[in-house]
mmCIF file of C-alpha atoms in Angstrom:
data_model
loop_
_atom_site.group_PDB
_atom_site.id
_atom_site.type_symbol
_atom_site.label_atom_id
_atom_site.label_comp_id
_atom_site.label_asym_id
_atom_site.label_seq_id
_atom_site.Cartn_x
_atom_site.Cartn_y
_atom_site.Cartn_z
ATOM 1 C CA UNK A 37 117.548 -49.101 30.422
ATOM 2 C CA UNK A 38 118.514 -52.208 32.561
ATOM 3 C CA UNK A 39 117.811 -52.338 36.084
ATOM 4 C CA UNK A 40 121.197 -53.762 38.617
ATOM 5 C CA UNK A 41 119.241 -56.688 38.809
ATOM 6 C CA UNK A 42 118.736 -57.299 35.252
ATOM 7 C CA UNK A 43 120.903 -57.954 32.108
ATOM 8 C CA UNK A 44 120.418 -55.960 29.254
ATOM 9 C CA UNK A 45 118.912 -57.970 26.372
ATOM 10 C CA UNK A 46 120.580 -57.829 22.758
ATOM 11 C CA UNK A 47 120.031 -59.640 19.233
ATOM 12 C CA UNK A 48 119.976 -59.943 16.174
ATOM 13 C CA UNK A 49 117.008 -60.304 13.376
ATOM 14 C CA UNK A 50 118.526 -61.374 9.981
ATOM 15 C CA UNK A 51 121.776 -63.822 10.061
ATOM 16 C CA UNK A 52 122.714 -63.357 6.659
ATOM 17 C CA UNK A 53 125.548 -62.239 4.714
ATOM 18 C CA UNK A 54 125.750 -59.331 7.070
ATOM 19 C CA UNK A 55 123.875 -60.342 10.059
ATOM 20 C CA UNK A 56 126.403 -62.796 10.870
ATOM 21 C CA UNK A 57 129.046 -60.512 11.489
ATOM 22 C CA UNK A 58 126.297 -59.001 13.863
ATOM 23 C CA UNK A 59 125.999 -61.818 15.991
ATOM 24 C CA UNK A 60 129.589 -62.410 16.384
ATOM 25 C CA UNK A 61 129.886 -58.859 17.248
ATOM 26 C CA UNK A 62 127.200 -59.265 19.915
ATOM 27 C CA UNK A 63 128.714 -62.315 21.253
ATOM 28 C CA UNK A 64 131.764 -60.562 21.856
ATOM 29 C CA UNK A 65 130.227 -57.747 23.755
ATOM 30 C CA UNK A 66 128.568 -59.693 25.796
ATOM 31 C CA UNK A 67 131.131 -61.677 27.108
ATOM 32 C CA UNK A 68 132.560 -58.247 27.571
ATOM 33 C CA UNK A 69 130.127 -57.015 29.248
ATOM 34 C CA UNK A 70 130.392 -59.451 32.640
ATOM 35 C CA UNK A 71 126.711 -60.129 32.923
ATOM 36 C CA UNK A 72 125.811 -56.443 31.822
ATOM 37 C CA UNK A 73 125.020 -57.390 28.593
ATOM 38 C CA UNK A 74 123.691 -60.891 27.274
ATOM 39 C CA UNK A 75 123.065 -61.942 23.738
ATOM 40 C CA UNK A 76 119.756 -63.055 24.049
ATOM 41 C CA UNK A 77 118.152 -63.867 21.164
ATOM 42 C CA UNK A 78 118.282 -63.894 17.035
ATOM 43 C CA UNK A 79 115.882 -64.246 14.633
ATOM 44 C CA UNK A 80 116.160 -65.313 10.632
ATOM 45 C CA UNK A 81 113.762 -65.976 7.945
ATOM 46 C CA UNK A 82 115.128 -69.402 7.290
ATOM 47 C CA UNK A 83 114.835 -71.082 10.908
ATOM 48 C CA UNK A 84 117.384 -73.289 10.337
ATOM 49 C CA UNK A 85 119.690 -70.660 10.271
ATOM 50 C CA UNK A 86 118.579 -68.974 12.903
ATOM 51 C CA UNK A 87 118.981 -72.492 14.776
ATOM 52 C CA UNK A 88 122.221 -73.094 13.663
ATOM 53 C CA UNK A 89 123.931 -69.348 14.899
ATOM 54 C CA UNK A 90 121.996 -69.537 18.332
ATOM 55 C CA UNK A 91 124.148 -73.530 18.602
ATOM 56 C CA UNK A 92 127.076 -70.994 17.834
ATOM 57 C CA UNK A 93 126.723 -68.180 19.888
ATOM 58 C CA UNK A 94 124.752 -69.961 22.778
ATOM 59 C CA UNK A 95 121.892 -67.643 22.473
ATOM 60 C CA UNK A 96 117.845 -68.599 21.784
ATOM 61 C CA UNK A 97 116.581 -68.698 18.038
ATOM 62 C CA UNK A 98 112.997 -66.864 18.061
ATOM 63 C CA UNK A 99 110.431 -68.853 16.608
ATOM 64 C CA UNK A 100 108.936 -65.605 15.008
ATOM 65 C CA UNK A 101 108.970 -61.773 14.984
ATOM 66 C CA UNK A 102 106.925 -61.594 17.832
ATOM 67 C CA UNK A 103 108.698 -63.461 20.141
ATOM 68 C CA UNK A 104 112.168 -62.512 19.248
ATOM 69 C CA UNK A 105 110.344 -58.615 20.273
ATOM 70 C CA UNK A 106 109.654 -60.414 23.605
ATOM 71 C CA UNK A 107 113.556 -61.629 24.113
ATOM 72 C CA UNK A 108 114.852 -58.176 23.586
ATOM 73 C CA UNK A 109 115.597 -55.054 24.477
ATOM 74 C CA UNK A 110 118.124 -53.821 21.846
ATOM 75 C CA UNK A 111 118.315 -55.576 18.507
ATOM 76 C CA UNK A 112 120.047 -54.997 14.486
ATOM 77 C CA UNK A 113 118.335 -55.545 11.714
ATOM 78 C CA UNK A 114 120.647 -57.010 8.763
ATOM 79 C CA UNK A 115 117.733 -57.940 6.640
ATOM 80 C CA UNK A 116 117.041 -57.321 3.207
ATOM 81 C CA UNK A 117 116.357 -53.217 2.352
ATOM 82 C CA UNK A 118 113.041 -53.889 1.266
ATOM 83 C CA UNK A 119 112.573 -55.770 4.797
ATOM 84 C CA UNK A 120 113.861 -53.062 7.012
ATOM 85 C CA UNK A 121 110.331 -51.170 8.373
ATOM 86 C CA UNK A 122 108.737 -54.466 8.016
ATOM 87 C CA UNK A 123 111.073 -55.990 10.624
ATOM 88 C CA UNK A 124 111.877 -52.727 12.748
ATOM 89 C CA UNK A 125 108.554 -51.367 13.159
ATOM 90 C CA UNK A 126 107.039 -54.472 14.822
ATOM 91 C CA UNK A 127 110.142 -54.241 17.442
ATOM 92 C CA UNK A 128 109.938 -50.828 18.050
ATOM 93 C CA UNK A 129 106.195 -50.991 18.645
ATOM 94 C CA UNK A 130 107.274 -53.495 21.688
ATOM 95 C CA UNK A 131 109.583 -50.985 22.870
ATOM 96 C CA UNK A 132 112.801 -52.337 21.404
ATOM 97 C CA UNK A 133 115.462 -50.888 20.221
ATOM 98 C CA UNK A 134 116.682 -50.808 17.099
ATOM 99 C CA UNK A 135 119.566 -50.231 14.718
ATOM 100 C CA UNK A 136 118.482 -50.595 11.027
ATOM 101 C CA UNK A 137 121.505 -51.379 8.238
ATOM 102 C CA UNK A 138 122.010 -49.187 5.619
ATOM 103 C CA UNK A 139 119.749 -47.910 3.724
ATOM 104 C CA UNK A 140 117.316 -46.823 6.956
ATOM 105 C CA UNK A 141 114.863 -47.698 3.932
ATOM 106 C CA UNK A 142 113.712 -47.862 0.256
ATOM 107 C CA UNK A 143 111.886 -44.810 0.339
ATOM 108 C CA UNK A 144 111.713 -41.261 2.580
ATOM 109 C CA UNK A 145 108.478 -41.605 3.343
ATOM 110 C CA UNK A 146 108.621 -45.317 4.853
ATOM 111 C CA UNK A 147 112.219 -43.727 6.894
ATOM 112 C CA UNK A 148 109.876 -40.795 8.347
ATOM 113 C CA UNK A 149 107.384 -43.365 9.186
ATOM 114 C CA UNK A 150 109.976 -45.431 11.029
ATOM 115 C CA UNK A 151 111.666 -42.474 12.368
ATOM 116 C CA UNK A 152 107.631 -41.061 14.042
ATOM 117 C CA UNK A 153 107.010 -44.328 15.199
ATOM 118 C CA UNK A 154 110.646 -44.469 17.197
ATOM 119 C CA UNK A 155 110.316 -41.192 18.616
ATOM 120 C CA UNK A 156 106.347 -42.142 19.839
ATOM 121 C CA UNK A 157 107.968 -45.204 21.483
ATOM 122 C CA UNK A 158 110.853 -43.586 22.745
ATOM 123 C CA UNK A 159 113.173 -45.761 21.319
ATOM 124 C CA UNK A 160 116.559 -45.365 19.766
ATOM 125 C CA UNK A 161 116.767 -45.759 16.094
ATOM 126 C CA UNK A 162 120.075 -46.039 14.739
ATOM 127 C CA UNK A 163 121.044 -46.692 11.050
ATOM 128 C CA UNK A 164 124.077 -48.549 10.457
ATOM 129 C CA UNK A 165 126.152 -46.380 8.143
ATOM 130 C CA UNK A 166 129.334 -48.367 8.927
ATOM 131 C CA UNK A 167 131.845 -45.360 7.568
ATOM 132 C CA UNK A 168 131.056 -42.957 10.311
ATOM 133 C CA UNK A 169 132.658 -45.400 12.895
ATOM 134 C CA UNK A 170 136.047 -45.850 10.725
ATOM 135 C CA UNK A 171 139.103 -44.761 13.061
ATOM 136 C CA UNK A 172 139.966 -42.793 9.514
ATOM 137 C CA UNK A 173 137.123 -40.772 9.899
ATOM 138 C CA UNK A 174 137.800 -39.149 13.331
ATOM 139 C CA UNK A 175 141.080 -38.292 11.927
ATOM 140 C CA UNK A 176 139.338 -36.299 8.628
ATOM 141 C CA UNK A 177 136.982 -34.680 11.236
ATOM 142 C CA UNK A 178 139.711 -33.222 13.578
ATOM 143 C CA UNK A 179 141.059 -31.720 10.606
ATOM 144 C CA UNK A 180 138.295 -30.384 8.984
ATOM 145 C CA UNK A 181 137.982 -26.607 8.340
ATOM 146 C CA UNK A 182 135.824 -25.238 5.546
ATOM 147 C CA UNK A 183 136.362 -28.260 3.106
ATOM 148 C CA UNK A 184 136.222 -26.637 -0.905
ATOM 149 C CA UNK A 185 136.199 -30.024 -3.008
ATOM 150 C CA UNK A 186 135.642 -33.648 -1.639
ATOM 151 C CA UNK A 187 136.747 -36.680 -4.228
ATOM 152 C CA UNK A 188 135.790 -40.039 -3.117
ATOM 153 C CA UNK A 189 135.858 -43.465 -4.705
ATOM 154 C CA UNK A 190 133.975 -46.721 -3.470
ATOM 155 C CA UNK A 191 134.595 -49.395 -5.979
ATOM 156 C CA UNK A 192 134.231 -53.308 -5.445
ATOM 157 C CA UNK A 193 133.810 -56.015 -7.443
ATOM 158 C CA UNK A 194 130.195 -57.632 -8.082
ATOM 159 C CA UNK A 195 129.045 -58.627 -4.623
ATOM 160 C CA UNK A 196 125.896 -61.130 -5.478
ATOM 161 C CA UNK A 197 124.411 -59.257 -2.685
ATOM 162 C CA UNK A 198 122.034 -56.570 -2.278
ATOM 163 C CA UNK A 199 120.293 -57.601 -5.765
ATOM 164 C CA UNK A 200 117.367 -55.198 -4.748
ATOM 165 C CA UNK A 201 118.735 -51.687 -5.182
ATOM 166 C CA UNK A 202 121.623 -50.478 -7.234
ATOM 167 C CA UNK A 203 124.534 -49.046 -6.171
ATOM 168 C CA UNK A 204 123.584 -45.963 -5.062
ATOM 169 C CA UNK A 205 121.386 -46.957 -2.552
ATOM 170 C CA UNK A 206 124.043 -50.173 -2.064
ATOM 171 C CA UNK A 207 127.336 -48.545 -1.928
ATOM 172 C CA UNK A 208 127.414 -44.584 -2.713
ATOM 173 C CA UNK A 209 124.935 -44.191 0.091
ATOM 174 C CA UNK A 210 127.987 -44.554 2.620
ATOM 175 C CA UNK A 211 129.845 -41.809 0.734
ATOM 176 C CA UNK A 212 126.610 -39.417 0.272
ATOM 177 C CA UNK A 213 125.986 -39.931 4.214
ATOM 178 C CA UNK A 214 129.529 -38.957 4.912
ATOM 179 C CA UNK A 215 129.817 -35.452 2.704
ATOM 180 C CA UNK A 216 126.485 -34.353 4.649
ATOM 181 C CA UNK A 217 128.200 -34.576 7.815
ATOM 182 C CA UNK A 218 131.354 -33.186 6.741
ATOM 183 C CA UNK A 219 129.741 -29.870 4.709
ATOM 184 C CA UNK A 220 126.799 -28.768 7.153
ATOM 185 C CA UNK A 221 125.655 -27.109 3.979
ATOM 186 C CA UNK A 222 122.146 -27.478 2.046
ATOM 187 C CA UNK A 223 122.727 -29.139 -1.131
ATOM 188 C CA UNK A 224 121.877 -26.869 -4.212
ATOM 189 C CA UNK A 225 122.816 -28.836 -7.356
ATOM 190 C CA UNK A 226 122.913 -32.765 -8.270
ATOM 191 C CA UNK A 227 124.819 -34.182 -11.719
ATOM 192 C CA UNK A 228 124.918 -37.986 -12.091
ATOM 193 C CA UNK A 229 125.244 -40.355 -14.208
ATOM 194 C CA UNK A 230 124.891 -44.185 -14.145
ATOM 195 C CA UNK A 231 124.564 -47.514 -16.154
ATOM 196 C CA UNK A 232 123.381 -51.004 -15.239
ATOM 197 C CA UNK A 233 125.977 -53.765 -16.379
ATOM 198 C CA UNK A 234 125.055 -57.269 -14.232
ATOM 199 C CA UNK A 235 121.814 -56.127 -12.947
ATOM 200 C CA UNK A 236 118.489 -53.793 -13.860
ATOM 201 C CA UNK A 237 119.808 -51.353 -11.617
ATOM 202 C CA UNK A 238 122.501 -49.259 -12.123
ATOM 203 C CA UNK A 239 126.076 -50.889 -10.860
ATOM 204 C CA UNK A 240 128.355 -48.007 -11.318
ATOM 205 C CA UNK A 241 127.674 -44.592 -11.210
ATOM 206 C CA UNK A 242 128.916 -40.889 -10.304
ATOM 207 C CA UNK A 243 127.323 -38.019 -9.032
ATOM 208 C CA UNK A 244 128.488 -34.434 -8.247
ATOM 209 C CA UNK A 245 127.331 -32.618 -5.430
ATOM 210 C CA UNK A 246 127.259 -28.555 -5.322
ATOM 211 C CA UNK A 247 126.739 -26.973 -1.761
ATOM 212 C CA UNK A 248 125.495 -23.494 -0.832
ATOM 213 C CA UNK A 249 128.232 -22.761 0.640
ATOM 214 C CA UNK A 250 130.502 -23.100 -2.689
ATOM 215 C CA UNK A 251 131.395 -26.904 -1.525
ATOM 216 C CA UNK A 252 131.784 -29.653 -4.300
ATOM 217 C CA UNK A 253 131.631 -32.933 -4.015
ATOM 218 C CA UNK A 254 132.500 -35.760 -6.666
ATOM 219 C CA UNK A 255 131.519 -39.062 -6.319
ATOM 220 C CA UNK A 256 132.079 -42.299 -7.893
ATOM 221 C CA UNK A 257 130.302 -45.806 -6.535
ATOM 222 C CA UNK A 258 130.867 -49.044 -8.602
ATOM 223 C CA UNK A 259 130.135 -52.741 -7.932
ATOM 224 C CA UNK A 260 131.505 -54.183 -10.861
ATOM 225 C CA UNK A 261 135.488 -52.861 -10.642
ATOM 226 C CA UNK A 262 138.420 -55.697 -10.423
ATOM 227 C CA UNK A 263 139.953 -54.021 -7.046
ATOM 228 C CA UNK A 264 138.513 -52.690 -4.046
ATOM 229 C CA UNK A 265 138.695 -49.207 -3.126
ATOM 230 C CA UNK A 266 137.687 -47.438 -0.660
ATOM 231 C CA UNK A 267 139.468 -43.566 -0.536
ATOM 232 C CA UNK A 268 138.647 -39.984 0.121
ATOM 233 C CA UNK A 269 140.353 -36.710 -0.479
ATOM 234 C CA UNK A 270 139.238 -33.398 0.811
ATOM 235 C CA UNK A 271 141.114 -29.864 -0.180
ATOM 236 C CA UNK A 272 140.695 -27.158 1.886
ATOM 237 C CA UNK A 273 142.250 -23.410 2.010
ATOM 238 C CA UNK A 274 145.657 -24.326 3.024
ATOM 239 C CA UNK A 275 145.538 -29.022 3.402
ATOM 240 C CA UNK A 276 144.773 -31.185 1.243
ATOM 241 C CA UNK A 277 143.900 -34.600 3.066
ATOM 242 C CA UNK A 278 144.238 -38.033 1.454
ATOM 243 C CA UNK A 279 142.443 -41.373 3.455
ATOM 244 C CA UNK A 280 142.032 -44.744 2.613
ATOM 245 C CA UNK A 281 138.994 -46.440 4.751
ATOM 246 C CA UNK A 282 140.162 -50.048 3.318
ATOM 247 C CA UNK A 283 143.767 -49.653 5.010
ATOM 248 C CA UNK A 284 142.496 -46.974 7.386
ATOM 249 C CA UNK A 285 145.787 -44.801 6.936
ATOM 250 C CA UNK A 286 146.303 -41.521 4.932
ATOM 251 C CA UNK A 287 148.335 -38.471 4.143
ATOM 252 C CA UNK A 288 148.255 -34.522 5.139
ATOM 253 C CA UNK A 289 149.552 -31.881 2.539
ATOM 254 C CA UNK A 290 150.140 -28.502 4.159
ATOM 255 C CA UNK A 291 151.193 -25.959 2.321
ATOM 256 C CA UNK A 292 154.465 -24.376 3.857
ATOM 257 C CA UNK A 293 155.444 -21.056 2.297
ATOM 258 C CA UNK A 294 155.940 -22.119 -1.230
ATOM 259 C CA UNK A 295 156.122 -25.919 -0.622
ATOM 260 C CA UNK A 296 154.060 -28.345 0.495
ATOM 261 C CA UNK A 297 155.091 -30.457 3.044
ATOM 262 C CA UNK A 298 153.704 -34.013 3.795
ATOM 263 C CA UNK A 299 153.081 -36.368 7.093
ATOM 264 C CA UNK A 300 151.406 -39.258 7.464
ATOM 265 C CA UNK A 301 148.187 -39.408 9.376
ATOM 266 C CA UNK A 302 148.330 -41.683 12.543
ATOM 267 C CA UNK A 303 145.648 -43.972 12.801
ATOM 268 C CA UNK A 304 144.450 -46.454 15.633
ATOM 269 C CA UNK A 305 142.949 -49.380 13.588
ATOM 270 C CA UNK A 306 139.694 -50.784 14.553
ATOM 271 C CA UNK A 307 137.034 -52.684 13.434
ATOM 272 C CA UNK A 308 134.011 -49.982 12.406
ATOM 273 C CA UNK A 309 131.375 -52.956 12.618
ATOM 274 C CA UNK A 310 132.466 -53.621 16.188
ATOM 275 C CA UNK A 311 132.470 -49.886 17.112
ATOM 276 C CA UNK A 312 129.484 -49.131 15.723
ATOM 277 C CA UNK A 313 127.478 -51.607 17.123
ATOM 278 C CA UNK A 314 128.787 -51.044 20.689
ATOM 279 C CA UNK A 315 127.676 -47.684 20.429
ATOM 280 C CA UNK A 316 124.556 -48.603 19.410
ATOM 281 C CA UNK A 317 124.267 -51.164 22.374
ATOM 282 C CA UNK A 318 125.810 -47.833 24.735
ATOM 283 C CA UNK A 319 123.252 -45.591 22.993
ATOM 284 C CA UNK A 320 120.346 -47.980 24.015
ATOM 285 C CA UNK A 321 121.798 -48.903 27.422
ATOM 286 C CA UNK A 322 121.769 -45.168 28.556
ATOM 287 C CA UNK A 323 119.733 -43.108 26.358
ATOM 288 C CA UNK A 324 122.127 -41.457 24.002
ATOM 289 C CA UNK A 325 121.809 -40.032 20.872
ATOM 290 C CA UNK A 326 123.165 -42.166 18.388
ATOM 291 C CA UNK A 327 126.055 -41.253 15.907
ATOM 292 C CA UNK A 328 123.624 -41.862 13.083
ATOM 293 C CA UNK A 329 120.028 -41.062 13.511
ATOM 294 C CA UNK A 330 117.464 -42.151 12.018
ATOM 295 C CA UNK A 331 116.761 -38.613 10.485
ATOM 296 C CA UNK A 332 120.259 -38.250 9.130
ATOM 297 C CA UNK A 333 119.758 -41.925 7.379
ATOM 298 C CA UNK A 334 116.747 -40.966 5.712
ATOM 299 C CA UNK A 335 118.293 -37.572 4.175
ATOM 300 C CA UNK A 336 121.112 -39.388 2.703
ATOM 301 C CA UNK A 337 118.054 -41.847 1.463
ATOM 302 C CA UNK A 338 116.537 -38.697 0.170
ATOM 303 C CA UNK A 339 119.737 -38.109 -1.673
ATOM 304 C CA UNK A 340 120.284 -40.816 -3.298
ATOM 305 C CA UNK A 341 117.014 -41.369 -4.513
ATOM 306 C CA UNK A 342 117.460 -38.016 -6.310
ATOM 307 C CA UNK A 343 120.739 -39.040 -8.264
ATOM 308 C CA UNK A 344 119.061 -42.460 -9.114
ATOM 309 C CA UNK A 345 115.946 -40.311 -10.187
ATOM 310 C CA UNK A 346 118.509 -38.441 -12.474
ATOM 311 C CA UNK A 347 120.102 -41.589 -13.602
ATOM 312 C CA UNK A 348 116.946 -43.329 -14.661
ATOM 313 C CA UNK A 349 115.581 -40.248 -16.258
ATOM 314 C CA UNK A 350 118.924 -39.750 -18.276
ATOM 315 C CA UNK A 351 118.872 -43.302 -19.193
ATOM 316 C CA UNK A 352 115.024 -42.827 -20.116
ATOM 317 C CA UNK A 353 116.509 -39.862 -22.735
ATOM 318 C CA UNK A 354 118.932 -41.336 -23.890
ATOM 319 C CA UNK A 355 117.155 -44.607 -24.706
#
């Protein structure tokens, strides 16, 4: 937490495909921020990156790990998957801040280790599942109540990105994050399926999700589809809710005496990267809990490494 006297200290490791949208983001609320905040600092692999977004952005490019730690006070981490604990860990052990992209990590174990360390150096650890900030999503959560059956579909074409995990862990992780927050049920039964088409991994897949609490959820994740699609339905007793995150708009069925009547759902369009990651520098600032803790990325890590379990092992068969 910044002192009156001093500005609190944001940045970026990894500049990348992703990353970049980071810094911009930063840069923004920064100059929002009227001295508050300052972009201090970002950090890349490739140095001449790094070099060339700090000329951008008039921030400091850290020669190294250790001295981007020494720069900051809150910092993302749009690196690689593989990358994540290797990067966060050092930052949190200097009493940074962090918020991790999407997957928190390859594995559960490495995500609890991250998530011990954060809590032993009181630090906030955030993981950037992007979805949870989409105006659309506040909307489906003020009209929740006792959700029976939840269809989603994330589809995209190939992205040449993210090469090291499939699309579970890629794409469907998003979706699988989402239907734990919305059922607050334990989950009793996995189905999937899944192929690899472009890569060793599997690039489209579908899993189905039973609850305890009667709950199903269907979902379908592809990287490989001509169109982009981004849409979830929920029924409940007496709605039936339809949202697109891509157009962040939707529809409301209500069943009125023997018809069912239809309104659109009013949505205040934002930018979820720019939302998220101004909560995340709030969070940080003041010593809130974030919207997406670390322990909530690691279950939906948990998750997904079931249904690619599944997937492999019904590849495995049927090979």
């Amino acid at each position: 937490m910044e002192s009156a006297a001093q500005p609190f200290r944001i940045g970026v490791a990894g500049v990348g495909a992703i990353g970049k949208n980071h810094a911009r983001i930063m840069a923004e609320i920064a100059a929002r921020s009227e001295g508050g905040v300052v972009f201090a600092a970002v950090y890349d692999a490739d140095p001449a990156r790094a070099a060339d977004f700090a000329a951008q952005y008039n921030t400091q490019a850290a020669s190294d790990l250790g001295d981007f730690a020494s720069r900051v006070d809150a910092a993302t981490v749009a690196v690689p998957t593989i990358y994540h604990r290797r990067v966060a860990e050092p930052l949190m052990e200097k009493g940074v801040h962090v918020m991790v992209e999407k997957p928190i990590s390859e594995s559960y174990a490495e995500a609890q280790a991250m998530i011990e360390l954060a809590q032993a150096k009181n630090v906030i650890l955030q993981v950037g599942h992007i979805e949870r900030f989409n105006p659309v999503l506040r909307q489906l959560e003020e009209r929740m109540d006792q959700p029976r059956f939840i269809e989603v579909h994330r589809l995209s074409p190939f992205p040449n990105r993210s090469m090291d995990i499939g699309v579970v862990l890629d794409v469907m992780i998003h979706d699988i994050e989402i239907v734990l927050h919305l059922v607050k049920s334990p989950l009793i039964q996995i189905d999937a399926v899944g192929i690899p088409v472009l890569t060793k991994r599997e690039d489209i897949a579908n899993a189905r999700l039973k609850f305890a609490n009667g709950c199903i959820a269907n979902i379908t994740a592809s990287r490989i589809s001509p169109e982009k699609m981004r849409k979830i339905r929920v029924f409940q007793q007496d709605s039936y809710l339809s949202l697109d995150y891509q157009e962040q708009s939707g529809w409301i069925y209500r069943k009125d005496g023997m018809q069912i009547v239809r309104e659109a759902v009013e949505v205040e369009k934002d930018e979820p990267l720019k939302l998220e990651i101004a909560a995340f520098v709030e969070c940080s600032r003041h010593g809130k809990r974030p919207v997406v803790t670390g322990q909530e990325g690691a279950e939906a890590v948990r998750i997904a490494l079931e249904i690619t379990d599944q997937i492999e092992k019904n590849a495995a068969l049927a090979g």
